[in-house]
Amino acid sequence: MATSYTYHFTSSPLNLLVLAWLFGCVACQIRPGSQLLASENIAWVSENGTFAFGFTPLDSNERLQLGIWFAELPGDRVVVWSANRDNPVGKDAVLEFHNTGNLLLTAGNTTVWTSNTSGAGAETAVMAETGNFILYNANLRTVWQSFSHPSDTLLPGQPLTASLELTSKQSASNSGYHALKMLQQPTSLNLALSYNLPESYDQSLDAYTNYSYWYGPDISNVTGEVVAVLDNAGSFGIVYGDSSSGAVYIYKNNRDDSGLASAPNETVRSSVLRRLVLETNGNLRLYRWDDDVNGSRQWVPEWAAVSNPCGIAGICGNGICNLERSKTNSSCTCLPGTSNKAGDNDQCSENSGLTGKCNAQHENLTSDFEIITVQQTNYYFSQDSIIANYSDNRTISKCGDACLSDCECVASVYGLSEEKPYCWVLRSLDFGGFQDPSATLFVKVQSNWSASYNGKDAPNSGHSDSDSEDRRNKILVLPIALTMGVLFGLLCILLYYNVHRRRQLKKTMESSLIFSGAPINFSYRDLQLRTSNFYQLLGTGKDNIS
């Protein structure tokens, strides 16, 4: 089991001595030749004990990461920077501040990570109170700093320039990752959240295959550097210009009176601890440490970039995100031709044995495939995945047929945009989908897909050939026929009631005319019965005397 600690420290001299005993170094200037051993519980700590730099458990399997965390807070360590988050080490790992000025993390004979500062003149290392680990030269100029190599967290005063990005942790079930970075548009810059496919991980920007699902404000017609920053008051936004004179808020704390412009130059830690985190699920969330939440001390969320979890691409792998009634939680379902990743119910991945594509000769074997309809479903897709867009498809079924007839197509999406139909024909399903009453998704699968796939996770799926068209027509006709039958029955009841009521009213009126001495009104039928079919004379006595 990984070792965990529960402690809280203030900046009193006595507590700093306790920190020195726990971590081995307090407010020290680390010199070349210094080492940290993963097998020892020693870390380099900031002046007031707010942050620590050293080895910390990554999970319960004794896998370790070299990182920076909040040293004075109780409970599990909250890591704000990591050198080897996706490449953990064991107890044999060593970090050395080499005499060449290089920070070097090794595990056995393997170099895991390096600061690449050999020959740069680094003579001193300091764990700052801002959470920044810095290498200085003899003139106290910064040679290297952790703020310039962020992981998934932005701390107050830490600038995120156009060349930097936050990246989420890679979960065991989803090898893709999310990123926060500046995107260059034709005439502007945008801060954006994107989901990146695993094939593009750590590759050049041109090779990225990604989908951006959240954008900050446009920054255009500016000179100087453009920087995203979180200030000490808890506001998050973008500053720009030669002297950071311009500022655009993405989130503004009501208690922020100082403004964003000075945030990139802040070197003093705020009295309130905050962190902006790109979480594993792809959301960007701001947290504040609160010492009194119903008697407990914990991190409290203040703001999130995305309010609808299904608005995050890749949250279900390439599956469909279903928003629950709470509007804050979601669940995932897999499409036909895909399956849950091993040991995970919330991530779906493609099974190439089921999804229909071209054969080796690039031939379109239509008879080998069929189209499965997924009702009320839309899909996130990049420009690279588009084969064609047919805006003249006036019927839904033709959009499915368009995919079936194209050997490269794996899916198509039908919907309406400003009351005009569209049909996107796609060559890949990568970024996941979401519920949308105005859209229909068609997925191409092999004809025997139902025999090898149980289909229990397929959301609102059904066949989309001529037979399914007939079935849909029957489904529409049945409620119409039932409705007509009910209306006809109600009409008959109303007619019977009306006729019966008129007869009763007539009898009542006839009875009301009978009184003493008045002539009696007989109907033809009554006279026929009373005269024995007109053989007996009425109005005479027993002896036929009138």
PDB file of N, CA and C in Angstrom, residues 21 155 160 172 249 258 300 411 436-437 510 513:
ATOM      1  N   TRP A  21      11.789  17.764   9.840  1.00  0.00           N
ATOM      2  CA  TRP A  21      11.962  16.373  10.251  1.00  0.00           C
ATOM      3  C   TRP A  21      11.266  15.423   9.282  1.00  0.00           C
ATOM      4  N   LEU A 155      -1.743  27.322 -11.344  1.00  0.00           N
ATOM      5  CA  LEU A 155      -1.775  27.968 -10.039  1.00  0.00           C
ATOM      6  C   LEU A 155      -1.849  29.479 -10.221  1.00  0.00           C
ATOM      7  N   LEU A 160      -0.056  30.832 -18.772  1.00  0.00           N
ATOM      8  CA  LEU A 160      -0.201  29.817 -19.817  1.00  0.00           C
ATOM      9  C   LEU A 160      -0.103  30.545 -21.150  1.00  0.00           C
ATOM     10  N   ALA A 172      -6.988   4.827 -17.224  1.00  0.00           N
ATOM     11  CA  ALA A 172      -6.660   3.458 -17.640  1.00  0.00           C
ATOM     12  C   ALA A 172      -7.570   2.981 -18.754  1.00  0.00           C
ATOM     13  N   TYR A 249     -11.928  38.728 -19.168  1.00  0.00           N
ATOM     14  CA  TYR A 249     -12.275  37.744 -18.145  1.00  0.00           C
ATOM     15  C   TYR A 249     -13.020  36.563 -18.757  1.00  0.00           C
ATOM     16  N   SER A 258      -8.323  43.847  -7.925  1.00  0.00           N
ATOM     17  CA  SER A 258      -7.011  44.207  -8.465  1.00  0.00           C
ATOM     18  C   SER A 258      -6.937  44.066  -9.981  1.00  0.00           C
ATOM     19  N   VAL A 300     -13.349  23.303  -2.516  1.00  0.00           N
ATOM     20  CA  VAL A 300     -14.706  23.667  -2.932  1.00  0.00           C
ATOM     21  C   VAL A 300     -14.661  24.163  -4.383  1.00  0.00           C
ATOM     22  N   ALA A 411     -20.206   5.867 -40.844  1.00  0.00           N
ATOM     23  CA  ALA A 411     -21.410   6.430 -40.228  1.00  0.00           C
ATOM     24  C   ALA A 411     -21.814   7.690 -40.962  1.00  0.00           C
ATOM     25  N   ASP A 436     -29.643  14.206 -29.132  1.00  0.00           N
ATOM     26  CA  ASP A 436     -30.117  15.377 -29.865  1.00  0.00           C
ATOM     27  C   ASP A 436     -31.416  14.994 -30.566  1.00  0.00           C
ATOM     28  N   PRO A 437     -32.568  15.514 -30.107  1.00  0.00           N
ATOM     29  CA  PRO A 437     -33.862  15.134 -30.702  1.00  0.00           C
ATOM     30  C   PRO A 437     -33.979  15.460 -32.185  1.00  0.00           C
ATOM     31  N   GLU A 510     -95.912  13.432 -23.755  1.00  0.00           N
ATOM     32  CA  GLU A 510     -97.213  12.814 -24.006  1.00  0.00           C
ATOM     33  C   GLU A 510     -97.921  12.498 -22.701  1.00  0.00           C
ATOM     34  N   LEU A 513     -99.843  15.336 -20.933  1.00  0.00           N
ATOM     35  CA  LEU A 513    -101.107  15.828 -21.492  1.00  0.00           C
ATOM     36  C   LEU A 513    -102.325  15.072 -20.969  1.00  0.00           C
TER      37      LEU A 513
END
